Amino acid sequence: MKIRIDMTGMRFGRLIGICFAHKSRSGHAHWLFQCDCGTELVAAGGNVRSGRTASCGCLHREICAARLTQHGHRAQHRHDATYRAWQRMKTENEAGVISPAWSDDYARFLADM
Ligand SMILES: [Zn+2]
């Protein structure tokens, strides 16, 4: 039996080892980690040590969001009146009155205006 590497308290990317979780059927040790965003997740220790798993998934989401911002309207229209109106509409749209396409696509909203 291989000696298990103790990952408790160790930081890998955004993850900090909390405790050993379980051993998978293939024999890989899984650990409970806490991400910097507060999410707890269980991941294979090997993946975390190699950097394949560096967050609960929020890192990936942020990279995607950053890419969208670069090519989309978000950055230059952040203080734009139309953008603010769209944001207000989004928050006020709990009843689902406006078109869902508008609520998640600012470019589409602009085009339709
Ligand atoms: Zn996270």
mmCIF file with all atom_site columns, N, CA, C and O and ligand atoms in Angstrom, residues 14 35-39 55-59 61, ligand 1:
data_model
loop_
_atom_site.group_PDB
_atom_site.id
_atom_site.type_symbol
_atom_site.label_atom_id
_atom_site.label_alt_id
_atom_site.label_comp_id
_atom_site.label_asym_id
_atom_site.label_entity_id
_atom_site.label_seq_id
_atom_site.pdbx_PDB_ins_code
_atom_site.Cartn_x
_atom_site.Cartn_y
_atom_site.Cartn_z
_atom_site.occupancy
_atom_site.B_iso_or_equiv
_atom_site.pdbx_formal_charge
_atom_site.auth_seq_id
_atom_site.auth_comp_id
_atom_site.auth_asym_id
_atom_site.auth_atom_id
_atom_site.pdbx_PDB_model_num
ATOM   1  N  N  . ARG A 1 14 ? -6.541  27.590 -5.885  1.00 0.00 ? 14 ARG A N  1
ATOM   2  C  CA . ARG A 1 14 ? -7.507  28.202 -4.977  1.00 0.00 ? 14 ARG A CA 1
ATOM   3  C  C  . ARG A 1 14 ? -7.954  27.242 -3.888  1.00 0.00 ? 14 ARG A C  1
ATOM   4  O  O  . ARG A 1 14 ? -8.798  27.588 -3.076  1.00 0.00 ? 14 ARG A O  1
ATOM   5  N  N  . CYS A 1 35 ? -12.441 25.888 -1.522  1.00 0.00 ? 35 CYS A N  1
ATOM   6  C  CA . CYS A 1 35 ? -12.006 26.845 -2.540  1.00 0.00 ? 35 CYS A CA 1
ATOM   7  C  C  . CYS A 1 35 ? -12.006 28.241 -1.917  1.00 0.00 ? 35 CYS A C  1
ATOM   8  O  O  . CYS A 1 35 ? -12.715 28.500 -0.948  1.00 0.00 ? 35 CYS A O  1
ATOM   9  N  N  . ASP A 1 36 ? -11.236 29.152 -2.490  1.00 0.00 ? 36 ASP A N  1
ATOM   10 C  CA . ASP A 1 36 ? -11.189 30.530 -2.002  1.00 0.00 ? 36 ASP A CA 1
ATOM   11 C  C  . ASP A 1 36 ? -12.551 31.207 -2.037  1.00 0.00 ? 36 ASP A C  1
ATOM   12 O  O  . ASP A 1 36 ? -12.798 32.143 -1.294  1.00 0.00 ? 36 ASP A O  1
ATOM   13 N  N  . CYS A 1 37 ? -13.444 30.741 -2.908  1.00 0.00 ? 37 CYS A N  1
ATOM   14 C  CA . CYS A 1 37 ? -14.768 31.349 -3.004  1.00 0.00 ? 37 CYS A CA 1
ATOM   15 C  C  . CYS A 1 37 ? -15.693 30.805 -1.924  1.00 0.00 ? 37 CYS A C  1
ATOM   16 O  O  . CYS A 1 37 ? -16.820 31.251 -1.790  1.00 0.00 ? 37 CYS A O  1
ATOM   17 N  N  . GLY A 1 38 ? -15.224 29.822 -1.141  1.00 0.00 ? 38 GLY A N  1
ATOM   18 C  CA . GLY A 1 38 ? -16.030 29.312 -0.039  1.00 0.00 ? 38 GLY A CA 1
ATOM   19 C  C  . GLY A 1 38 ? -16.666 27.961 -0.308  1.00 0.00 ? 38 GLY A C  1
ATOM   20 O  O  . GLY A 1 38 ? -17.207 27.341 0.594   1.00 0.00 ? 38 GLY A O  1
ATOM   21 N  N  . THR A 1 39 ? -16.598 27.502 -1.550  1.00 0.00 ? 39 THR A N  1
ATOM   22 C  CA . THR A 1 39 ? -17.205 26.230 -1.909  1.00 0.00 ? 39 THR A CA 1
ATOM   23 C  C  . THR A 1 39 ? -16.326 25.066 -1.464  1.00 0.00 ? 39 THR A C  1
ATOM   24 O  O  . THR A 1 39 ? -15.110 25.119 -1.624  1.00 0.00 ? 39 THR A O  1
ATOM   25 N  N  . SER A 1 55 ? -9.517  24.787 -8.715  1.00 0.00 ? 55 SER A N  1
ATOM   26 C  CA . SER A 1 55 ? -10.593 25.509 -8.050  1.00 0.00 ? 55 SER A CA 1
ATOM   27 C  C  . SER A 1 55 ? -11.833 24.631 -8.086  1.00 0.00 ? 55 SER A C  1
ATOM   28 O  O  . SER A 1 55 ? -11.826 23.557 -8.677  1.00 0.00 ? 55 SER A O  1
ATOM   29 N  N  . CYS A 1 56 ? -12.925 25.123 -7.458  1.00 0.00 ? 56 CYS A N  1
ATOM   30 C  CA . CYS A 1 56 ? -14.170 24.357 -7.454  1.00 0.00 ? 56 CYS A CA 1
ATOM   31 C  C  . CYS A 1 56 ? -14.841 24.430 -8.817  1.00 0.00 ? 56 CYS A C  1
ATOM   32 O  O  . CYS A 1 56 ? -15.835 23.790 -9.068  1.00 0.00 ? 56 CYS A O  1
ATOM   33 N  N  . GLY A 1 57 ? -14.292 25.249 -9.724  1.00 0.00 ? 57 GLY A N  1
ATOM   34 C  CA . GLY A 1 57 ? -14.925 25.479 -11.017 1.00 0.00 ? 57 GLY A CA 1
ATOM   35 C  C  . GLY A 1 57 ? -15.125 26.968 -11.235 1.00 0.00 ? 57 GLY A C  1
ATOM   36 O  O  . GLY A 1 57 ? -15.365 27.417 -12.346 1.00 0.00 ? 57 GLY A O  1
ATOM   37 N  N  . CYS A 1 58 ? -14.981 27.745 -10.153 1.00 0.00 ? 58 CYS A N  1
ATOM   38 C  CA . CYS A 1 58 ? -15.202 29.189 -10.272 1.00 0.00 ? 58 CYS A CA 1
ATOM   39 C  C  . CYS A 1 58 ? -14.101 29.828 -11.111 1.00 0.00 ? 58 CYS A C  1
ATOM   40 O  O  . CYS A 1 58 ? -14.349 30.797 -11.818 1.00 0.00 ? 58 CYS A O  1
ATOM   41 N  N  . LEU A 1 59 ? -12.893 29.281 -11.057 1.00 0.00 ? 59 LEU A N  1
ATOM   42 C  CA . LEU A 1 59 ? -11.780 29.821 -11.841 1.00 0.00 ? 59 LEU A CA 1
ATOM   43 C  C  . LEU A 1 59 ? -12.123 29.733 -13.322 1.00 0.00 ? 59 LEU A C  1
ATOM   44 O  O  . LEU A 1 59 ? -11.975 30.687 -14.071 1.00 0.00 ? 59 LEU A O  1
ATOM   45 N  N  . ARG A 1 61 ? -15.080 29.483 -14.635 1.00 0.00 ? 61 ARG A N  1
ATOM   46 C  CA . ARG A 1 61 ? -16.191 30.395 -14.932 1.00 0.00 ? 61 ARG A CA 1
ATOM   47 C  C  . ARG A 1 61 ? -15.684 31.821 -15.083 1.00 0.00 ? 61 ARG A C  1
ATOM   48 O  O  . ARG A 1 61 ? -16.145 32.558 -15.947 1.00 0.00 ? 61 ARG A O  1
HETATM 49 ZN ZN . ZN  B 2 .  ? -14.432 28.392 -6.101  1.00 0.00 ? 1  ZN  B ZN 1
#
